[in-house]
């Protein structure tokens, strides 16, 4: 067979090989493998990192990697991977595809993420690699210490059945592992033996993980390597699970799933604002058929039943979207976790029509929604957790179970965040669940614009901008680092016009200007700020840390009320 050409390079010149995770780690540590400078920067968040680590522990495939072998001369300007050593051995490979995966594995396994430490949660009744759960823990620094302190204390970690993932790379020395184990069980010989067995089994799982790769040989022309890079990263088009279900539905029922989804979005135009309708539909249908809302669940769907149930899905999706809007959740950009969408839609199927009973169901769903936003319930094994919660909620709504049986209500496993955790929550424009949850609380009072007094709606949300209440430039004059300015409690959504007017002025200055500019004075500005859960006095005093602490207390109270199902609104000045 004559090999087909790909950008001037015969495809059979690309060699496919295997390499296990320890080998990849060694090559990164010794700087034998680096990135061409044209590669994009690190882009994954902790959710993607968590999913990849779970894949490794479950022994599932994670795709392949593409490298360019390097001879005496490196064909492109290069740079080390994020968090990897800058010096080392001679560079022998350039990583063309697979940066996000290798960077995530390297940084997580070496505890190189300053804002997150990754653990393995070990079940109480023993260890099966497919049952362990990757458990990310938020970290922050304050006054030279890294919090939470327990995450660096072996005894407290193991009391929570948590093992740091940094202990699992085969390259980790036995002395470090032994020291951690000894502290974790307080030098109890039998407990040390049992814990070492668990760690050894997990280390073997990591050591045996195979990440295969394709390699372009030494001497591959620069233009060919670039062409392959572009095709691998941009022009790859794969069939999605939805594409396959579309074909199966057409064959089995004669119905077009594309037409059904189009009819849904035309009836419920607000649905696409939260997530891709196709994904939301398949997830909700999987739950309604008592299946896990992921690809494994999709491919076992009863497609005839799905088509039959479609009119009901349209009705409950409309009710779910209206409920989200009433809770001041307007779009995906502000949504803390999309996992909540499918259970919320599916559960509306069981909400009674009688007003009093429906009111009680709304209280239950409000509890669910806000606990999903504020707790870490859906940060790990989200699809399985969603099915567990859905089943339990279905029983509660239909009178067959108690609220205490719902896993997301388990405060011991999924506690609400502390004041300190609220203060440390990042910038809500990023994919930070807790930061977005805090922002949503600030929208519940209408989030009146500071200057023009307009109320936030789905229609004008796109014209709002993320504003630093204490500007970065002002905080620099107080020797406060830029990263500490990007806190959810220092954020408000205001119109872009108002944002331009306020600019980088210190709080007292722009408050005075806004008070002078409106006919009702400072009292009116205080009212508008209060609709964002912001204290006028807290801004006026100019004490940034105290402002964060005071606002954190108010947000925490709101969080507790909402998570208890209460209809909360901010208190406005009289």
Coordinates of C-alpha atoms in Angstrom, one line a residue:
X1 CA 0.0 0.0 0.0
X2 CA 1.4 3.4 -0.9
X3 CA 1.4 5.5 2.3
X4 CA -0.7 8.7 2.2
X5 CA 1.3 11.9 2.6
X6 CA 0.6 14.3 5.5
X7 CA 2.0 17.7 5.0
X8 CA 5.0 16.3 3.0
X9 CA 5.7 13.6 5.6
X10 CA 4.9 10.0 5.0
X11 CA 2.6 8.8 7.9
X12 CA 4.6 5.6 8.3
X13 CA 7.6 7.7 9.3
X14 CA 5.7 8.5 12.6
X15 CA 6.5 5.7 15.0
X16 CA 4.0 4.7 17.7
X17 CA 5.5 3.6 21.0
X18 CA 4.6 3.1 24.7
X19 CA 6.0 4.8 27.7
X20 CA 4.9 4.4 31.3
X21 CA 4.3 7.3 33.6
X22 CA 7.5 7.0 35.6
X23 CA 9.5 7.4 32.4
X24 CA 7.6 10.6 31.5
X25 CA 8.2 11.9 35.0
X26 CA 11.9 11.3 34.7
X27 CA 12.2 13.0 31.4
X28 CA 10.4 16.0 32.7
X29 CA 12.5 16.1 35.9
X30 CA 15.7 15.9 33.9
X31 CA 14.5 18.4 31.3
X32 CA 14.9 15.9 28.4
X33 CA 11.5 16.8 27.2
X34 CA 10.4 20.5 26.8
X35 CA 7.9 22.5 24.9
X36 CA 8.3 24.5 21.7
X37 CA 7.7 28.1 22.5
X38 CA 4.7 28.4 20.1
X39 CA 2.7 26.0 22.3
X40 CA -0.1 27.7 24.3
X41 CA 0.3 28.1 28.0
X42 CA -1.1 25.8 30.7
X43 CA -4.9 26.0 30.5
X44 CA -6.4 23.2 32.6
X45 CA -8.2 23.9 35.9
X46 CA -8.4 21.6 38.9
X47 CA -11.4 19.8 37.6
X48 CA -9.6 18.6 34.5
X49 CA -6.6 17.7 36.6
X50 CA -8.8 15.7 39.0
X51 CA -10.4 13.8 36.2
X52 CA -7.0 12.9 34.7
X53 CA -5.7 11.7 38.0
X54 CA -8.9 9.6 38.5
X55 CA -8.2 8.1 35.0
X56 CA -4.7 7.1 36.1
X57 CA -5.9 5.5 39.3
X58 CA -8.7 3.6 37.5
X59 CA -6.2 2.4 34.8
X60 CA -8.2 3.8 31.9
X61 CA -6.6 5.2 28.7
X62 CA -5.9 8.9 28.5
X63 CA -5.1 9.3 24.8
X64 CA -1.7 9.5 23.3
X65 CA 1.1 12.1 23.1
X66 CA 3.0 13.5 20.1
X67 CA 6.7 14.4 20.3
X68 CA 9.4 15.6 17.9
X69 CA 12.7 13.9 18.4
X70 CA 15.6 16.3 18.7
X71 CA 19.2 15.8 17.4
X72 CA 22.1 18.1 17.9
X73 CA 20.2 21.1 16.9
X74 CA 16.8 22.1 18.4
X75 CA 14.5 23.2 15.5
X76 CA 12.4 25.5 17.6
X77 CA 12.9 27.9 20.5
X78 CA 11.9 25.9 23.6
X79 CA 10.7 26.4 27.2
X80 CA 10.3 24.0 30.1
X81 CA 6.9 22.8 31.1
X82 CA 5.1 24.8 33.9
X83 CA 6.6 23.8 37.2
X84 CA 9.4 21.7 35.8
X85 CA 13.1 22.3 36.3
X86 CA 14.7 24.9 33.9
X87 CA 18.0 23.2 33.8
X88 CA 19.0 19.5 33.3
X89 CA 20.2 17.0 30.7
X90 CA 20.4 17.6 27.0
X91 CA 17.0 18.2 25.4
X92 CA 16.0 15.1 23.3
X93 CA 12.3 15.7 22.7
X94 CA 9.8 18.5 22.0
X95 CA 6.3 17.9 23.1
X96 CA 3.9 18.8 20.3
X97 CA 0.6 17.4 21.7
X98 CA -0.2 16.4 25.2
X99 CA 1.1 19.4 27.2
X100 CA -2.0 19.8 29.4
X101 CA -2.0 16.1 30.4
X102 CA 1.7 15.9 31.1
X103 CA 1.8 19.2 32.9
X104 CA -1.2 18.2 35.1
X105 CA 0.4 14.8 36.0
X106 CA 3.8 16.4 36.8
X107 CA 2.4 19.2 38.9
X108 CA -0.1 17.2 40.8
X109 CA 2.2 14.3 41.5
X110 CA 5.0 16.6 42.7
X111 CA 2.5 18.9 44.7
X112 CA 3.5 21.8 42.5
X113 CA 0.2 23.6 42.4
X114 CA 0.3 26.5 45.0
X115 CA -3.5 26.8 45.1
X116 CA -4.4 23.1 45.3
X117 CA -3.1 19.8 46.8
X118 CA -4.4 16.5 45.5
X119 CA -5.2 13.6 47.7
X120 CA -6.6 10.1 47.3
X121 CA -9.6 9.4 49.5
X122 CA -9.3 5.7 50.6
X123 CA -12.6 3.9 51.6
X124 CA -12.9 2.7 55.2
X125 CA -13.6 -0.9 54.1
X126 CA -10.4 -1.5 52.1
X127 CA -8.8 -0.5 48.8
X128 CA -9.8 -1.2 45.3
X129 CA -8.1 1.1 42.8
X130 CA -11.4 1.6 40.9
X131 CA -13.1 2.8 44.1
X132 CA -10.6 5.3 45.4
X133 CA -11.5 8.9 44.8
X134 CA -9.2 11.8 43.8
X135 CA -9.8 14.6 46.3
X136 CA -8.5 18.1 45.6
X137 CA -8.1 20.5 48.5
X138 CA -7.9 24.3 48.1
X139 CA -4.8 25.9 49.5
X140 CA -3.8 29.5 50.4
X141 CA -1.0 31.4 52.1
X142 CA -1.4 33.8 54.9
X143 CA 1.3 35.3 57.1
X144 CA 3.9 32.8 55.8
X145 CA 1.8 29.8 56.5
X146 CA 0.0 27.5 54.0
X147 CA -3.6 26.7 54.9
X148 CA -5.5 24.6 55.7
X149 CA -2.7 23.4 58.1
X150 CA -4.1 19.9 58.4
X151 CA -3.3 19.2 54.7
X152 CA 0.4 19.1 55.6
X153 CA -0.1 17.1 58.8
X154 CA 0.0 13.3 58.1
X155 CA -2.0 12.3 61.2
X156 CA -4.9 14.7 60.4
X157 CA -4.8 13.7 56.7
X158 CA -5.1 10.0 57.5
X159 CA -7.9 10.7 60.0
X160 CA -9.8 11.9 57.0
X161 CA -8.6 8.8 55.0
X162 CA -6.6 11.1 52.7
X163 CA -3.3 10.2 51.1
X164 CA -1.3 12.9 49.3
X165 CA -0.8 12.1 45.7
X166 CA 2.8 13.3 45.9
X167 CA 3.6 10.0 47.8
X168 CA 2.6 7.9 44.8
X169 CA 5.2 8.6 42.0
X170 CA 7.7 5.7 41.9
X171 CA 10.4 8.3 42.0
X172 CA 9.5 9.3 45.5
X173 CA 12.0 8.0 48.0
X174 CA 11.0 5.3 50.5
X175 CA 12.3 7.5 53.3
X176 CA 9.8 10.2 52.6
X177 CA 6.9 7.8 52.4
X178 CA 8.0 5.9 55.5
X179 CA 8.3 9.2 57.5
X180 CA 4.8 10.2 56.4
X181 CA 3.3 6.8 57.3
X182 CA 5.0 6.8 60.7
X183 CA 3.5 10.2 61.5
X184 CA 0.1 9.3 60.1
X185 CA -0.4 6.4 62.4
X186 CA 1.8 7.6 65.3
X187 CA 4.3 4.8 64.9
X188 CA 1.8 1.9 65.4
X189 CA 3.6 -1.1 63.7
X190 CA 0.4 -2.9 62.5
X191 CA -1.2 0.3 61.3
X192 CA 2.1 1.2 59.5
X193 CA 2.1 -2.2 57.8
X194 CA -1.5 -1.8 56.6
X195 CA -1.0 1.7 55.4
X196 CA 2.2 0.8 53.5
X197 CA 0.2 -1.9 51.7
X198 CA -2.3 0.6 50.5
X199 CA 0.3 3.1 49.4
X200 CA 2.3 0.3 47.6
X201 CA -0.8 -0.8 45.7
X202 CA -1.5 2.8 44.6
X203 CA 2.1 3.4 43.6
X204 CA 2.0 0.2 41.5
X205 CA -1.1 1.6 39.8
X206 CA 0.7 4.8 39.0
X207 CA 3.9 3.0 37.9
X208 CA 2.0 0.8 35.5
X209 CA 0.0 3.6 33.8
X210 CA 0.9 3.7 30.1
X211 CA 0.7 6.9 28.2
X212 CA 1.6 6.0 24.6
X213 CA 3.1 8.4 22.1
X214 CA 3.7 9.0 18.5
X215 CA 7.1 10.4 17.5
X216 CA 8.4 12.4 14.6
X217 CA 12.0 11.4 13.8
X218 CA 15.1 13.6 14.1
X219 CA 15.4 15.7 10.9
X220 CA 11.7 16.2 10.4
X221 CA 11.5 19.6 8.6
X222 CA 10.2 22.5 10.7
X223 CA 7.3 23.2 8.4
X224 CA 6.2 19.5 8.5
X225 CA 6.3 19.4 12.3
X226 CA 4.3 22.6 12.4
X227 CA 1.8 21.2 10.0
X228 CA 1.3 18.0 12.0
X229 CA 1.0 20.1 15.2
X230 CA -1.8 22.2 13.6
X231 CA -3.7 19.2 12.3
X232 CA -3.4 17.3 15.7
X233 CA -4.5 20.3 17.7
X234 CA -7.0 22.2 15.5
X235 CA -8.4 20.1 12.6
X236 CA -9.2 17.0 14.5
X237 CA -13.0 16.3 14.3
X238 CA -14.3 13.4 16.3
X239 CA -17.8 12.0 16.7
X240 CA -19.3 12.9 20.0
X241 CA -21.5 10.7 22.1
X242 CA -24.4 12.9 20.9
X243 CA -23.6 12.2 17.3
X244 CA -23.7 8.5 17.8
X245 CA -27.0 8.7 19.8
X246 CA -28.5 10.8 17.0
X247 CA -27.7 8.0 14.5
X248 CA -29.1 5.3 16.8
X249 CA -32.3 7.2 17.5
X250 CA -32.9 7.8 13.8
X251 CA -32.4 4.1 13.0
X252 CA -34.5 2.8 16.0
X253 CA -37.4 5.3 16.1
X254 CA -37.3 7.2 12.8
X255 CA -37.1 10.4 14.8
X256 CA -34.5 13.1 14.3
X257 CA -32.9 13.9 17.7
X258 CA -31.6 17.1 16.1
X259 CA -35.2 18.2 15.4
X260 CA -36.2 17.3 19.0
X261 CA -33.4 19.3 20.5
X262 CA -34.3 22.3 18.2
X263 CA -37.9 22.1 19.4
X264 CA -36.8 22.0 23.0
X265 CA -34.6 25.1 22.6
X266 CA -37.3 27.0 20.8
X267 CA -39.7 26.3 23.6
X268 CA -37.2 26.9 26.3
X269 CA -34.8 29.5 24.8
X270 CA -33.1 30.1 28.1
X271 CA -31.7 26.5 28.3
X272 CA -28.7 27.0 26.0
X273 CA -27.5 29.9 28.3
X274 CA -26.4 27.3 30.9
X275 CA -24.8 24.5 28.9
X276 CA -24.9 22.8 25.5
X277 CA -28.5 21.6 25.2
X278 CA -27.3 18.2 23.7
X279 CA -25.3 17.5 26.8
X280 CA -28.0 18.6 29.2
X281 CA -30.6 16.5 27.4
X282 CA -28.6 13.3 27.5
X283 CA -27.7 13.8 31.1
X284 CA -31.3 14.4 32.1
X285 CA -32.6 11.5 30.1
X286 CA -30.0 9.2 31.6
X287 CA -31.1 10.2 35.1
X288 CA -34.8 9.7 34.2
X289 CA -33.8 6.1 33.1
X290 CA -31.9 5.6 36.3
X291 CA -28.5 5.7 34.6
X292 CA -25.3 7.5 35.2
X293 CA -25.2 10.9 33.3
X294 CA -22.1 10.2 31.3
X295 CA -21.1 8.4 28.1
X296 CA -21.4 5.0 29.7
X297 CA -25.0 5.8 30.7
X298 CA -25.9 7.3 27.3
X299 CA -25.1 4.2 25.4
X300 CA -27.6 2.2 27.5
X301 CA -30.5 4.5 27.0
X302 CA -33.9 3.2 25.9
X303 CA -34.2 5.4 22.9
X304 CA -37.9 4.7 22.2
X305 CA -38.7 5.7 25.8
X306 CA -36.6 8.8 25.4
X307 CA -38.6 9.9 22.3
X308 CA -41.9 9.1 24.2
X309 CA -40.8 11.1 27.2
X310 CA -39.6 14.1 25.2
X311 CA -42.8 16.3 25.7
X312 CA -42.4 15.8 29.4
X313 CA -38.7 16.8 29.2
X314 CA -39.6 20.0 27.5
X315 CA -42.1 20.9 30.2
X316 CA -39.8 20.2 33.1
X317 CA -36.8 21.9 31.4
X318 CA -39.0 25.0 31.2
X319 CA -39.8 24.8 34.9
X320 CA -36.1 24.2 35.8
X321 CA -34.9 27.2 33.9
X322 CA -37.6 29.4 35.5
X323 CA -36.5 28.2 38.9
X324 CA -32.8 29.0 38.1
X325 CA -33.8 32.5 37.0
X326 CA -35.7 33.0 40.2
X327 CA -32.6 32.0 42.1
X328 CA -30.6 34.7 40.2
X329 CA -28.7 32.1 38.1
X330 CA -28.8 33.4 34.6
X331 CA -26.0 31.8 32.5
X332 CA -23.1 29.4 32.3
X333 CA -20.5 32.1 32.9
X334 CA -21.9 32.6 36.4
X335 CA -22.9 28.9 37.0
X336 CA -20.7 27.4 39.7
X337 CA -21.2 23.8 38.4
X338 CA -23.0 22.5 35.4
X339 CA -23.5 19.1 37.1
X340 CA -26.5 20.4 38.9
X341 CA -28.5 21.1 35.6
X342 CA -29.5 17.5 34.7
X343 CA -30.7 16.5 38.2
X344 CA -32.6 19.7 38.6
X345 CA -34.4 19.1 35.3
X346 CA -35.1 15.5 36.0
X347 CA -36.3 16.1 39.5
X348 CA -39.0 18.5 38.3
X349 CA -40.6 15.5 36.8
X350 CA -41.6 14.5 40.3
X351 CA -42.6 17.9 41.7
X352 CA -46.3 17.8 42.7
X353 CA -48.8 20.2 41.1
X354 CA -50.6 21.0 44.4
X355 CA -49.4 24.4 45.5
X356 CA -48.4 23.5 49.1
X357 CA -46.6 20.4 48.1
X358 CA -44.9 22.2 45.2
X359 CA -43.8 24.9 47.6
X360 CA -42.1 22.3 49.8
X361 CA -40.4 20.8 46.7
X362 CA -39.1 24.2 45.8
X363 CA -37.6 24.6 49.3
X364 CA -35.9 21.2 48.8
X365 CA -34.6 22.1 45.4
X366 CA -33.3 25.4 46.7
X367 CA -31.4 23.5 49.4
X368 CA -30.0 21.2 46.7
X369 CA -29.0 24.0 44.3
X370 CA -27.1 26.1 46.8
X371 CA -25.4 23.2 48.5
X372 CA -24.2 22.1 45.1
X373 CA -22.8 25.6 44.6
X374 CA -21.1 26.0 48.0
X375 CA -19.9 22.5 48.8
X376 CA -17.4 20.3 47.0
X377 CA -20.0 17.5 46.3
X378 CA -19.5 17.6 42.5
X379 CA -15.8 18.2 42.3
X380 CA -15.0 14.5 42.2
X381 CA -16.8 11.6 40.4
X382 CA -19.6 14.1 39.5
X383 CA -21.7 11.8 37.4
X384 CA -21.9 9.1 40.0
X385 CA -22.6 11.7 42.7
X386 CA -25.4 13.3 40.6
X387 CA -27.1 9.9 40.2
X388 CA -26.9 9.2 43.9
X389 CA -28.4 12.6 44.8
X390 CA -31.1 12.3 42.1
X391 CA -32.2 8.9 43.5
X392 CA -32.3 10.1 47.0
X393 CA -34.1 13.4 46.1
X394 CA -36.7 11.5 44.0
X395 CA -37.5 9.3 47.1
X396 CA -37.9 12.4 49.3
X397 CA -40.2 14.2 46.8
X398 CA -42.3 11.1 46.3
X399 CA -42.5 10.5 50.1
X400 CA -40.4 7.3 50.1
X401 CA -37.3 8.7 51.8
X402 CA -36.0 11.3 54.4
X403 CA -33.9 14.3 53.6
X404 CA -31.1 12.9 55.8
X405 CA -30.6 10.2 53.2
X406 CA -29.5 12.6 50.5
X407 CA -25.7 12.5 50.2
X408 CA -25.2 16.2 49.4
X409 CA -26.9 17.0 52.7
X410 CA -24.2 15.1 54.6
X411 CA -22.4 18.0 56.4
X412 CA -19.6 15.7 57.7
X413 CA -18.5 14.8 54.1
X414 CA -19.6 18.0 52.3
X415 CA -19.4 20.9 54.8
X416 CA -20.1 24.5 53.9
X417 CA -17.0 26.7 53.5
X418 CA -15.6 28.6 56.4
X419 CA -15.2 32.4 56.5
X420 CA -11.5 32.0 55.7
X421 CA -12.3 29.8 52.7
X422 CA -14.8 32.5 51.5
X423 CA -12.1 35.2 51.9
X424 CA -9.6 33.1 49.9
X425 CA -12.1 32.3 47.0
X426 CA -10.6 33.5 43.7
X427 CA -11.9 35.8 40.9
X428 CA -15.4 34.7 39.8
X429 CA -14.6 35.3 36.1
X430 CA -12.4 32.2 36.3
X431 CA -13.8 28.7 36.6
X432 CA -13.8 28.8 40.4
X433 CA -16.9 27.2 41.9
X434 CA -16.8 28.9 45.3
X435 CA -16.1 32.3 43.7
X436 CA -19.0 32.0 41.4
X437 CA -21.3 30.9 44.2
X438 CA -20.3 34.1 46.1
X439 CA -21.0 36.2 43.1
X440 CA -24.5 34.6 42.7
X441 CA -25.3 35.6 46.3
X442 CA -24.4 39.2 45.4
X443 CA -26.9 39.0 42.5
X444 CA -29.9 38.0 44.6
X445 CA -30.7 41.6 45.7
X446 CA -31.0 42.7 42.1
X447 CA -27.3 43.9 41.9
X448 CA -28.4 47.5 41.1
X449 CA -25.7 49.3 39.1
X450 CA -23.8 51.8 41.3
X451 CA -24.3 54.7 38.9
X452 CA -27.4 54.1 36.7
X453 CA -29.4 51.9 39.3
X454 CA -30.4 49.3 36.6
X455 CA -31.2 45.9 38.0
X456 CA -29.2 42.9 36.7
X457 CA -31.2 40.6 34.3
X458 CA -30.2 37.9 31.8
X459 CA -30.7 40.5 29.0
X460 CA -28.2 43.0 30.4
X461 CA -25.8 40.6 32.1
X462 CA -23.6 40.6 29.0
X463 CA -23.1 44.4 29.5
X464 CA -21.9 44.0 33.1
X465 CA -18.2 43.8 33.9
X466 CA -16.2 42.4 36.9
X467 CA -15.2 45.3 39.0
X468 CA -12.6 45.4 41.8
X469 CA -14.2 47.2 44.7
X470 CA -10.8 47.9 46.0
X471 CA -8.8 48.6 42.8
X472 CA -5.6 46.7 42.1
X473 CA -3.6 49.9 41.7
X474 CA -4.9 51.2 45.1
X475 CA -4.0 48.0 46.9
X476 CA -0.5 48.2 45.5
X477 CA 0.0 51.4 47.3
X478 CA -0.8 49.4 50.5
X479 CA 1.7 46.8 49.6
X480 CA -1.0 44.2 49.0
X481 CA -0.1 41.7 46.2
X482 CA -2.1 41.7 43.0
X483 CA -3.2 38.1 43.5
X484 CA -4.9 39.1 46.8
X485 CA -6.9 41.8 44.9
X486 CA -8.5 39.1 42.8
X487 CA -10.9 37.8 45.4
X488 CA -14.6 37.1 44.9
X489 CA -15.4 39.2 48.0
X490 CA -13.7 42.2 46.2
X491 CA -15.8 41.8 43.1
X492 CA -19.1 43.4 41.9
X493 CA -20.8 43.1 38.5
X494 CA -21.5 46.7 37.2
X495 CA -22.2 48.1 33.8
X496 CA -19.2 48.7 31.6
X497 CA -20.0 52.4 31.4
X498 CA -19.9 52.7 35.2
X499 CA -16.7 50.7 35.3
X500 CA -15.1 53.2 33.0
X501 CA -16.3 56.1 35.2
X502 CA -15.0 54.5 38.4
X503 CA -11.8 53.3 36.8
X504 CA -9.0 52.7 39.3
X505 CA -10.1 55.3 41.9
X506 CA -9.8 54.5 45.5
X507 CA -13.2 53.5 47.1
X508 CA -13.7 56.7 49.1
X509 CA -13.2 58.8 46.0
X510 CA -15.6 57.1 43.7
X511 CA -18.2 56.8 46.5
X512 CA -18.1 60.6 47.0
X513 CA -18.4 61.1 43.3
X514 CA -21.4 58.8 42.9
X515 CA -23.0 60.4 46.0
X516 CA -22.6 63.9 44.5
X517 CA -23.8 62.7 41.0
X518 CA -27.2 61.3 42.1
X519 CA -30.0 63.4 43.6
X520 CA -30.5 61.2 46.7
X521 CA -26.9 61.4 47.9
X522 CA -24.8 58.8 49.9
X523 CA -27.9 57.1 51.3
X524 CA -28.9 56.0 47.8
X525 CA -25.4 54.7 46.9
X526 CA -25.5 52.7 50.2
X527 CA -28.8 51.2 49.1
X528 CA -27.4 50.2 45.6
X529 CA -24.3 48.7 47.1
X530 CA -26.4 46.7 49.6
X531 CA -28.2 45.0 46.7
X532 CA -24.7 43.5 46.0
X533 CA -24.2 42.6 49.7
X534 CA -21.6 45.3 49.9
X535 CA -21.3 47.7 52.9
X536 CA -20.9 51.4 52.1
X537 CA -19.1 51.9 55.4
X538 CA -16.7 49.0 54.6
X539 CA -15.6 50.6 51.4
X540 CA -15.5 54.1 53.0
X541 CA -13.1 53.1 55.8
X542 CA -10.4 51.8 53.4
X543 CA -9.4 48.8 55.4
X544 CA -9.2 46.0 52.8
X545 CA -8.7 43.0 55.1
X546 CA -11.5 44.1 57.4
X547 CA -13.8 44.7 54.4
X548 CA -13.2 41.1 53.2
X549 CA -13.8 39.7 56.7
X550 CA -17.0 41.7 57.2
X551 CA -18.4 40.9 53.8
X552 CA -17.4 37.3 54.3
X553 CA -19.6 37.1 57.4
X554 CA -22.6 38.5 55.6
X555 CA -22.1 36.1 52.6
X556 CA -21.7 33.1 55.0
X557 CA -25.0 34.0 56.7
X558 CA -26.7 34.2 53.3
X559 CA -25.1 30.9 52.2
X560 CA -26.4 29.2 55.3
X561 CA -29.9 30.5 54.8
X562 CA -30.0 29.6 51.1
X563 CA -28.5 26.1 51.8
X564 CA -31.3 25.6 54.3
X565 CA -33.9 26.4 51.6
X566 CA -34.8 29.8 52.9
X567 CA -35.7 32.6 50.5
X568 CA -32.9 35.0 51.3
X569 CA -32.5 38.7 50.2
X570 CA -30.0 41.2 51.4
X571 CA -31.0 43.7 54.1
X572 CA -31.2 47.2 52.6
X573 CA -30.5 50.3 54.6
X574 CA -33.6 52.2 55.7

